[in-house]
Tab-separated table of C-alpha atoms in Angstrom:
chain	number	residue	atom	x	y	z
A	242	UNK	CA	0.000	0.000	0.000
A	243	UNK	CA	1.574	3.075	-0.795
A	244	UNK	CA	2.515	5.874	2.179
A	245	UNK	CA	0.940	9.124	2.367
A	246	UNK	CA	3.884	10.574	0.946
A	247	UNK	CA	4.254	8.312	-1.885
A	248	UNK	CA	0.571	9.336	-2.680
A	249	UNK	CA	1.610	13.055	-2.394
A	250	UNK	CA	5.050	12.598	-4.984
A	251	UNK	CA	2.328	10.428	-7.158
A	252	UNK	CA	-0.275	12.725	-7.513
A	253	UNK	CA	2.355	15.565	-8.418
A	254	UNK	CA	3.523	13.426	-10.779
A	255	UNK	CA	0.228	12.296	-12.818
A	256	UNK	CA	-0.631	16.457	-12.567
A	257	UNK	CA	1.937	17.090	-14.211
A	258	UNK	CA	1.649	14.868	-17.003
A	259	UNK	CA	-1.996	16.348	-17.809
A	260	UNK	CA	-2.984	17.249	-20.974
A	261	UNK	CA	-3.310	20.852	-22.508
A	262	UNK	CA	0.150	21.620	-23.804
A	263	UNK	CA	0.399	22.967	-26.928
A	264	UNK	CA	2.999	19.601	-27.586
A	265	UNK	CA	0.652	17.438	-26.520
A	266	UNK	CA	-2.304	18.151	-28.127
A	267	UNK	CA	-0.197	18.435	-31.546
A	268	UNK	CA	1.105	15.072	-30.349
A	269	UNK	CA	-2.467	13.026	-30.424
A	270	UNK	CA	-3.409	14.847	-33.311
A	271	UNK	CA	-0.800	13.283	-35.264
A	272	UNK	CA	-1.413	10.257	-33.834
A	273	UNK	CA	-5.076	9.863	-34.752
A	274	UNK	CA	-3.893	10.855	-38.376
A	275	UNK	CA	-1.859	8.145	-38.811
A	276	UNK	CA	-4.678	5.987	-37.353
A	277	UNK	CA	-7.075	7.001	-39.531
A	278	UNK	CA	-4.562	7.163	-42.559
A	279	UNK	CA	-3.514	3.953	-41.842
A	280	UNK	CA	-7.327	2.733	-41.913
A	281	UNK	CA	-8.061	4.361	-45.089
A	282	UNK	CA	-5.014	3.010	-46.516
A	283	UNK	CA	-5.859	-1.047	-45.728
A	284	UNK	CA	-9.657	-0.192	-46.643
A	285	UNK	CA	-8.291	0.824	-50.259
A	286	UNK	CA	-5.517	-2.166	-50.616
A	287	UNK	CA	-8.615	-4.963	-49.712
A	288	UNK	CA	-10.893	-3.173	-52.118
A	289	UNK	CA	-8.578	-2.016	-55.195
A	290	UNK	CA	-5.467	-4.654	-54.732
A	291	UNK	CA	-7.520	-7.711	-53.178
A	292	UNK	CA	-4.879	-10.440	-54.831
A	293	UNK	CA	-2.054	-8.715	-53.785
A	294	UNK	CA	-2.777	-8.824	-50.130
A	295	UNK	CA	-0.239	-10.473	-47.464
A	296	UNK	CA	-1.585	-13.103	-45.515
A	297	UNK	CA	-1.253	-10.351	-42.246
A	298	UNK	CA	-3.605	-8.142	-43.995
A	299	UNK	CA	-7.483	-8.007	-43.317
A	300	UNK	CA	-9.599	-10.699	-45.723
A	301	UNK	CA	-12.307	-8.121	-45.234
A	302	UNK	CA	-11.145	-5.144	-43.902
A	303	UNK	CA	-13.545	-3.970	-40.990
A	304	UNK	CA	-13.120	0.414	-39.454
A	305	UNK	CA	-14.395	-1.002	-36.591
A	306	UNK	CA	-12.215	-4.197	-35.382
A	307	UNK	CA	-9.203	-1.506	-36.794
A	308	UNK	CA	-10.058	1.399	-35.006
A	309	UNK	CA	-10.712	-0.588	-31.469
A	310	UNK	CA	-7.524	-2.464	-31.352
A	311	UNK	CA	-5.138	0.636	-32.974
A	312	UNK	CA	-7.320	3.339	-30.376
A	313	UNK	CA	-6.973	0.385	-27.720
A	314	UNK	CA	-3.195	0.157	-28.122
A	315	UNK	CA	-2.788	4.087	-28.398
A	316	UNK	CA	-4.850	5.240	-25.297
A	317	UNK	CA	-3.099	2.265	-23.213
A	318	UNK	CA	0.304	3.361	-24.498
A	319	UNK	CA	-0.684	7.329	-23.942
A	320	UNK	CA	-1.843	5.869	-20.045
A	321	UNK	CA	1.208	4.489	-19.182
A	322	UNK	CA	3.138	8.003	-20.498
A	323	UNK	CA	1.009	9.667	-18.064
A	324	UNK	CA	1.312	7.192	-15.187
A	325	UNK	CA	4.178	7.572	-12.978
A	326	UNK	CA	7.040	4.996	-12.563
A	327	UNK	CA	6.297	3.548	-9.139
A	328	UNK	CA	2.423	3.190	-10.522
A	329	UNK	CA	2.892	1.904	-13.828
A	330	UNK	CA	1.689	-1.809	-14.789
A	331	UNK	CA	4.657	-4.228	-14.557
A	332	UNK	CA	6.168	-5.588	-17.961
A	333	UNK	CA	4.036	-8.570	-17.326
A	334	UNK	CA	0.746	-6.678	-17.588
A	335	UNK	CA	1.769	-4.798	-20.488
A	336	UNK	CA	2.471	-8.090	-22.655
A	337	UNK	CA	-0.721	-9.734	-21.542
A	338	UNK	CA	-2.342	-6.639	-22.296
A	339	UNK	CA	-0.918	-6.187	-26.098
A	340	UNK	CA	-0.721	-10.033	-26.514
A	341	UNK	CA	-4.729	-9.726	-25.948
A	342	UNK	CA	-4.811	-7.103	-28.646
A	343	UNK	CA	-2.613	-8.655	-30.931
A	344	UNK	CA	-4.586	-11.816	-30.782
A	345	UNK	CA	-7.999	-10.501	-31.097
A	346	UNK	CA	-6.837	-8.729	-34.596
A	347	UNK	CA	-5.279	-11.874	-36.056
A	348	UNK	CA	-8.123	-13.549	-36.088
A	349	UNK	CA	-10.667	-11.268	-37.190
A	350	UNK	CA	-8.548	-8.657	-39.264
A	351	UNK	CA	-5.972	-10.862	-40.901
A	352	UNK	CA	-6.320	-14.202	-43.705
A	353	UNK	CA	-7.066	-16.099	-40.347
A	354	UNK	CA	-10.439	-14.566	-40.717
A	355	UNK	CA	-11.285	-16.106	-43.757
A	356	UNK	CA	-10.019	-19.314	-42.974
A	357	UNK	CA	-12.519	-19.554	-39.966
A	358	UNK	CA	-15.210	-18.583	-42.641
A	359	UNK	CA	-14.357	-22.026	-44.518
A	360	UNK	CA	-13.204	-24.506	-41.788
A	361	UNK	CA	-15.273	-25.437	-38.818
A	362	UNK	CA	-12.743	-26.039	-36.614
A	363	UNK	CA	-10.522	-22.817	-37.163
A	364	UNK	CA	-14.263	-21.069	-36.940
A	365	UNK	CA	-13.413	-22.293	-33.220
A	366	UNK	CA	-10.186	-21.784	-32.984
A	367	UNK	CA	-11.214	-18.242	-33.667
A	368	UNK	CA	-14.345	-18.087	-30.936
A	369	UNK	CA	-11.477	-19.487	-28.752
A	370	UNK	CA	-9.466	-17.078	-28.662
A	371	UNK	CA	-12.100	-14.065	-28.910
A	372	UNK	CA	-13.932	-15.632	-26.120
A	373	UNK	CA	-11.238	-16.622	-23.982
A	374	UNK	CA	-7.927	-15.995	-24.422
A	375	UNK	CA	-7.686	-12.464	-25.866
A	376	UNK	CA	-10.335	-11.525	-23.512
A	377	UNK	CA	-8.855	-13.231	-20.553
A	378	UNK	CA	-5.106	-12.043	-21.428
A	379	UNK	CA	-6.260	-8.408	-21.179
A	380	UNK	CA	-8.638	-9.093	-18.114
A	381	UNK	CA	-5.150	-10.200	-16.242
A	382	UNK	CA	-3.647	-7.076	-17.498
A	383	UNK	CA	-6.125	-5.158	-15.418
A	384	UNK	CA	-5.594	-1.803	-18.094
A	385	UNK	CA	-8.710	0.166	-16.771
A	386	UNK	CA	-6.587	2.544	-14.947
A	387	UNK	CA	-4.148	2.955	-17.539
A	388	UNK	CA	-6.693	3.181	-20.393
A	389	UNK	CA	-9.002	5.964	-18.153
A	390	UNK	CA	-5.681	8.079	-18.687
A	391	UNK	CA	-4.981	7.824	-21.712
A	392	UNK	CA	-8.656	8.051	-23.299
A	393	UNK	CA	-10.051	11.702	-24.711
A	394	UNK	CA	-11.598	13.963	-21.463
A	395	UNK	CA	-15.082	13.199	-23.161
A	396	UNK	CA	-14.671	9.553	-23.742
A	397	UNK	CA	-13.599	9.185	-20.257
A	398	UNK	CA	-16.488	11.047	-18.706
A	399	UNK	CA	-18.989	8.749	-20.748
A	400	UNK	CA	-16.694	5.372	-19.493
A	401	UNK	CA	-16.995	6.794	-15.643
A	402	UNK	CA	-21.317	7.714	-16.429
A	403	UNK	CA	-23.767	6.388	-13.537
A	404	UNK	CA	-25.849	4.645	-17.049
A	405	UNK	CA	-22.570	2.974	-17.971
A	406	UNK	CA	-21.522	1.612	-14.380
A	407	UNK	CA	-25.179	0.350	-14.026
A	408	UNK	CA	-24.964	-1.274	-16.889
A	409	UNK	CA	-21.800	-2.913	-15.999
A	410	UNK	CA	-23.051	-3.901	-12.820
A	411	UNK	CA	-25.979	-5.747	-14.141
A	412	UNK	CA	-24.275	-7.916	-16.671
A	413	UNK	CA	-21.720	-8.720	-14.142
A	414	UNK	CA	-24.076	-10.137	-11.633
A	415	UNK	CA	-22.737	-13.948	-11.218
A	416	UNK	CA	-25.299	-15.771	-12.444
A	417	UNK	CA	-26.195	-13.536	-15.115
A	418	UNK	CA	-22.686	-13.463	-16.556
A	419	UNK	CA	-22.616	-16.848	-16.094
A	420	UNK	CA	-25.710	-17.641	-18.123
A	421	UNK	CA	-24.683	-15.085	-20.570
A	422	UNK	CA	-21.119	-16.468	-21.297
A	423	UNK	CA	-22.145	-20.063	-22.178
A	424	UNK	CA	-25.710	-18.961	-23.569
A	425	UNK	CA	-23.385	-17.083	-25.998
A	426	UNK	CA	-21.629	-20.414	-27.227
A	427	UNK	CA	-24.604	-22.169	-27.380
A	428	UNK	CA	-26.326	-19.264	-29.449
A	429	UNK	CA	-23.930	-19.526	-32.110
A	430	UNK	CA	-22.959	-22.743	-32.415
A	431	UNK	CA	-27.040	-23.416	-32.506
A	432	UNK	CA	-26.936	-25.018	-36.486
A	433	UNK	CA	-29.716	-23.050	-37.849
A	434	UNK	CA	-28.665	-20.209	-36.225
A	435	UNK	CA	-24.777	-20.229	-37.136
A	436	UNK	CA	-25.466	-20.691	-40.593
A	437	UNK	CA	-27.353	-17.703	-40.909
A	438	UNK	CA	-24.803	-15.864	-39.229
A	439	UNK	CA	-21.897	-17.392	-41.496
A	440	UNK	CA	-24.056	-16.392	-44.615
A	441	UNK	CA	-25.379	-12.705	-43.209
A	442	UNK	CA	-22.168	-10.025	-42.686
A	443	UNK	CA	-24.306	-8.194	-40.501
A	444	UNK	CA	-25.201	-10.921	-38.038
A	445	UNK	CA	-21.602	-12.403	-38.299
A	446	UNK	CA	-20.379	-8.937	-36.828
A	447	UNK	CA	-22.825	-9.153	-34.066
A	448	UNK	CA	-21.849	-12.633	-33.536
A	449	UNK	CA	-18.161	-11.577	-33.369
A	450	UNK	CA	-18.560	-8.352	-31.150
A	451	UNK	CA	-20.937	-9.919	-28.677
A	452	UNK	CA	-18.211	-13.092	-28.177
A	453	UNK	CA	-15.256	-10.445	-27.408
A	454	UNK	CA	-17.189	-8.143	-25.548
A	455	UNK	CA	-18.973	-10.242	-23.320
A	456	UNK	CA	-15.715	-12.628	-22.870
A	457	UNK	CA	-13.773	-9.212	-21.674
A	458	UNK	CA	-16.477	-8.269	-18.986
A	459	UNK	CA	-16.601	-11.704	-17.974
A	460	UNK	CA	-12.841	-12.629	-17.667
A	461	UNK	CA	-12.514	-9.487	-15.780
A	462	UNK	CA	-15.036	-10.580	-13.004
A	463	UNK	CA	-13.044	-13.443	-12.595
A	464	UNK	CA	-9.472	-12.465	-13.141
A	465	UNK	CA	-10.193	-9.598	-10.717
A	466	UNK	CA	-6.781	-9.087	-8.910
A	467	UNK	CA	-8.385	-6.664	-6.091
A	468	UNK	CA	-9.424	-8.073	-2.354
A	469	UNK	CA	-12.315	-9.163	-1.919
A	470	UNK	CA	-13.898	-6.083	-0.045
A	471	UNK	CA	-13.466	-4.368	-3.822
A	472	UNK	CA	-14.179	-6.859	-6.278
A	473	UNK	CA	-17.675	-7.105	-7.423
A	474	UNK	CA	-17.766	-10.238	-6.122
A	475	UNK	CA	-15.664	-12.825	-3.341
A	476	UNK	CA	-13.130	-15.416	-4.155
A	477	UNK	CA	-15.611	-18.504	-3.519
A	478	UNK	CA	-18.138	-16.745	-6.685
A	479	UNK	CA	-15.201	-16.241	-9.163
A	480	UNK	CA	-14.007	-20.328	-7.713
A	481	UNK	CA	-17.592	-21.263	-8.476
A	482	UNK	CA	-18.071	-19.712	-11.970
A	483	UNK	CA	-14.974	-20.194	-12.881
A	484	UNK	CA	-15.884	-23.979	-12.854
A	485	UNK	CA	-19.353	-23.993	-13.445
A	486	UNK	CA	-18.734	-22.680	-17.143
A	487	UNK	CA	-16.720	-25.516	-17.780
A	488	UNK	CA	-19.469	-28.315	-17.363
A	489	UNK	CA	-22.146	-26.839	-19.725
A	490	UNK	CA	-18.786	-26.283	-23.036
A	491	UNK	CA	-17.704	-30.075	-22.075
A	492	UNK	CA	-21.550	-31.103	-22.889
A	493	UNK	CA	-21.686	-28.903	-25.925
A	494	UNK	CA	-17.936	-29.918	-27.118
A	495	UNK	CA	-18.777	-33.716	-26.539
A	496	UNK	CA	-22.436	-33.428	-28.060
A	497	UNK	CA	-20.826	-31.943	-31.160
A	498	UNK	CA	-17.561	-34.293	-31.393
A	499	UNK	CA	-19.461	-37.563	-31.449
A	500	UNK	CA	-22.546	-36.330	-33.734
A	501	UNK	CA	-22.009	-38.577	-36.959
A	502	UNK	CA	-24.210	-36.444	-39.188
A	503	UNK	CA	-23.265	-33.330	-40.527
A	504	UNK	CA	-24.142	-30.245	-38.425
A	505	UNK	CA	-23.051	-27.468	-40.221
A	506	UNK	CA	-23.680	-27.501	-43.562
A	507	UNK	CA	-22.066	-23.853	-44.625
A	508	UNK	CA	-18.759	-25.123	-45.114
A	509	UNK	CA	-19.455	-27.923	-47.206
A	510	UNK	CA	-22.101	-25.413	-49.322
A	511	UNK	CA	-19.219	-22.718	-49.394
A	512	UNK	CA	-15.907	-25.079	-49.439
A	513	UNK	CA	-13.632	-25.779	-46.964
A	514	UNK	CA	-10.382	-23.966	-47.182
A	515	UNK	CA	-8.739	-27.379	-47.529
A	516	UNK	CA	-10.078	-29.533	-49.704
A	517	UNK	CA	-9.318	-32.628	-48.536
A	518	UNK	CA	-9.843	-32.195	-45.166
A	519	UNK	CA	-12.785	-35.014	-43.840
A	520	UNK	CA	-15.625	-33.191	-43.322
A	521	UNK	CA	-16.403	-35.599	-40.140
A	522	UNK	CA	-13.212	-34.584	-38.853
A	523	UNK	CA	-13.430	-31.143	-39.069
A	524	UNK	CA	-16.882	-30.898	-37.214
A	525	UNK	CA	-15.173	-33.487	-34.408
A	526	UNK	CA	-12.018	-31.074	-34.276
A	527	UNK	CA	-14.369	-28.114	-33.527
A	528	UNK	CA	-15.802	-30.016	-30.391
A	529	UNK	CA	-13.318	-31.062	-29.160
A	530	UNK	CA	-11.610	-27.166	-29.443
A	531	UNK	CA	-14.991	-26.123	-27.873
A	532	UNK	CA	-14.490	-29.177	-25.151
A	533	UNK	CA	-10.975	-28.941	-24.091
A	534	UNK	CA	-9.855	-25.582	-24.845
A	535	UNK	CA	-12.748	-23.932	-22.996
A	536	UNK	CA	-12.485	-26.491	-20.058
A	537	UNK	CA	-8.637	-25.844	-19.782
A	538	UNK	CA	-9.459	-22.217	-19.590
A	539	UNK	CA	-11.984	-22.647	-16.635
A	540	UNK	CA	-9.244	-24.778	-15.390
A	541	UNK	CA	-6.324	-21.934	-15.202
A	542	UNK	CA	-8.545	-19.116	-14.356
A	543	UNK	CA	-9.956	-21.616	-10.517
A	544	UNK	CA	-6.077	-21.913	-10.540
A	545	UNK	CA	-5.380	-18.186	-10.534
A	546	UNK	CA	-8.324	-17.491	-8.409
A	547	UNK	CA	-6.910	-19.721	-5.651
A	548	UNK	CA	-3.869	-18.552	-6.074
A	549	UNK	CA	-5.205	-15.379	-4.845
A	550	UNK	CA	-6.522	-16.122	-2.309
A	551	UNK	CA	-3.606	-18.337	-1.528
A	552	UNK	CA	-1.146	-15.081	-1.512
A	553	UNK	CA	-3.857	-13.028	0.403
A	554	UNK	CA	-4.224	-10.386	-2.093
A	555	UNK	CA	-8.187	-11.518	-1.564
A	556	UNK	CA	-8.287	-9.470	1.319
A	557	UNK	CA	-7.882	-5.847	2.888
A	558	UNK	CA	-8.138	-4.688	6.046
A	559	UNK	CA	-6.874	-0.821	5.255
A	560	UNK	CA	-10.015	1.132	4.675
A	561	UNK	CA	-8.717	3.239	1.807
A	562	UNK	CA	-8.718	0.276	-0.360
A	563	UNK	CA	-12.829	0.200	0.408
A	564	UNK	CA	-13.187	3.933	0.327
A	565	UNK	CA	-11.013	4.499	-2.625
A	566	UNK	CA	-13.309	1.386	-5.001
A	567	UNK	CA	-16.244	3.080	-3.422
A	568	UNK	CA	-16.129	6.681	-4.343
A	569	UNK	CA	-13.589	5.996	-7.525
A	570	UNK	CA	-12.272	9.472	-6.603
A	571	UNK	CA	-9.641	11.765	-8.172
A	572	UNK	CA	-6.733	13.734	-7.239
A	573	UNK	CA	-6.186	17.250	-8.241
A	574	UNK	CA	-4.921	17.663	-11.570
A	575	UNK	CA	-6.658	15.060	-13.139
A	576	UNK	CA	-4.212	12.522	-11.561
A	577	UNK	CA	-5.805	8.657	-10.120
A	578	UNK	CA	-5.854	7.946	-6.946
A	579	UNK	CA	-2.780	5.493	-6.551
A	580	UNK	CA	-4.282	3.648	-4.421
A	581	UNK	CA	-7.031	2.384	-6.364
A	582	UNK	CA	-4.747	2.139	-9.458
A	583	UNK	CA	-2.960	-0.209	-7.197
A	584	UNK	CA	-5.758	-2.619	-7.125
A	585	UNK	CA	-6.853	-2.069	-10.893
A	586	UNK	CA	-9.781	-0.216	-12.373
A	587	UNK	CA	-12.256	-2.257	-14.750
């Protein structure tokens, strides 16, 4: 916990780093250029030059997935300019945060993408990693903090809003995240209702934002690295979840694997990226992706969650740590109270 005069020397620090200069502001404005340059640029190589495309660039090139992974990666690397040494993330947290990143845009801006379009079990491969991994990787990385600083004044003041936190709240209510996490696999791996969203690019978007964006708010209820007297919810509930998710993916997974018949027609209407590739064993791949992968991800997060509680970071007994989660307060100049950037910000 840091001492009063740390928190004095912090706060003078973060002030000082505020925005306004003249440098600053010339700073981001060259950065969003060469965001949205670099945007416009892919958007005109995948529709003028699609042949001559890389196998790193987008298959279809989507502003959206681009700007929230290069605005993501900016505003986290602006937060930790503005964060002061002794509060900055360790080098840990900042791989797990851009490894998250990185992930999530392979597989939905690069030629992955279209090989999930064509094979069932890289289709999985790709819910995998949007669902779980990238999601969990940047739930350990605990970037709220960091990312508060570095996001536009505005932006900010709409992530902090009463309507947003209530929002929050309610989706992250145990059971309903719970229900909500595996409903989602079930939803779209649901025949009828995957095909339409293979075939409709509307409905395929949904289907991809609602996997990454629920998998982030749920990986960060569990992966939540505060005690216990700040985290939404104890150490037994994240234990609990944690392993309840795991039963109903093992029935879908197995259900899925051992089906003879074909299940999901699309690929075998559209062609499968490798031609010679069984289609039995490319529908008992997918299961067993959707079996073991997610199980061995329920698996590592109980593990983590013990080992919090294990290391007694699942407790608190100073009452900053509740005051500080409870009235999310600032500092003068703009700066974050250190000691709730110690314990993370989601």
């Amino acid at each position: 916990m840091p001492t009063s005069s740390a928190h004095d020397s912090a706060a003078l620090a973060l002030a000082a780093a505020r925005p306004g200069s003249s440098d600053t502001r010339m700073g981001d404005a060259w950065a969003y250029m060469l965001i949205a340059g670099g945007g416009f640029f892919l958007w005109w190589i995948c529709t003028q030059h699609p042949t001559a495309l890389p196998s790193w660039a987008p298959w279809e090139f989507s502003p959206s997935w681009y700007a929230a992974a290069s605005l993501a990666a900016y505003w986290y690397c602006r937060g930790l300019a503005r964060t002061s040494i002794e509060l900055r993330p360790t080098r840990w947290h900042q791989l797990a945060y851009f490894a998250g990143i990185v992930l999530l845009y392979i597989v939905l801006q690069t030629r992955f993408d279209y090989l999930a379009q064509h094979m069932f079990f890289l289709n999985r491969v790709q819910h995998i990693i949007m669902h779980h991994i990238g999601p969990a990787l940047i739930a350990l990385a605990w970037p709220g903090a960091v990312l508060r600083r570095g996001m536009p004044a505005s932006l900010r003041r709409l992530a902090e809003s009463n309507p947003i936190a209530r929002i929050t709240r309610w989706v992250q209510q145990p059971l309903l995240a719970a229900v909500l996490f595996v409903g989602l696999i079930a939803l779209w791996l649901y025949p009828p209702v995957h095909f339409r969203a293979m075939i409709d690019a509307r409905l395929y978007a949904v289907m991809n934002w609602s996997m990454v964006v629920d998998g982030i708010l749920f990986w960060c209820l569990i992966l939540d690295p505060r005690p216990t007297r700040v985290a939404r919810v104890s150490i037994a509930t994240r234990a609990v979840l944690a392993a309840g998710v795991m039963y109903p993916q093992i029935a879908i997974g197995l259900s899925i694997t051992f089906i003879h018949h074909d299940l999901y027609p699309f690929y075998a209407l559209c062609g499968r990226a490798f031609s010679s590739f069984p289609p039995p064993l490319d529908q008992a791949l997918g299961g067993i992706i959707v079996w073991v992968a997610g199980s061995m991800m329920s698996v590592l997060a109980f593990v983590y969650v013990l080992y919090l509680h294990g290391t007694g970071r699942s407790s608190c007994s100073n009452e900053l740590c509740v005051a500080a989660a409870r009235n999310q307060r600032n500092l003068p100049g703009g700066a974050l109270d250190p000691i709730e950037d110690t314990y993370g910000w989601m």
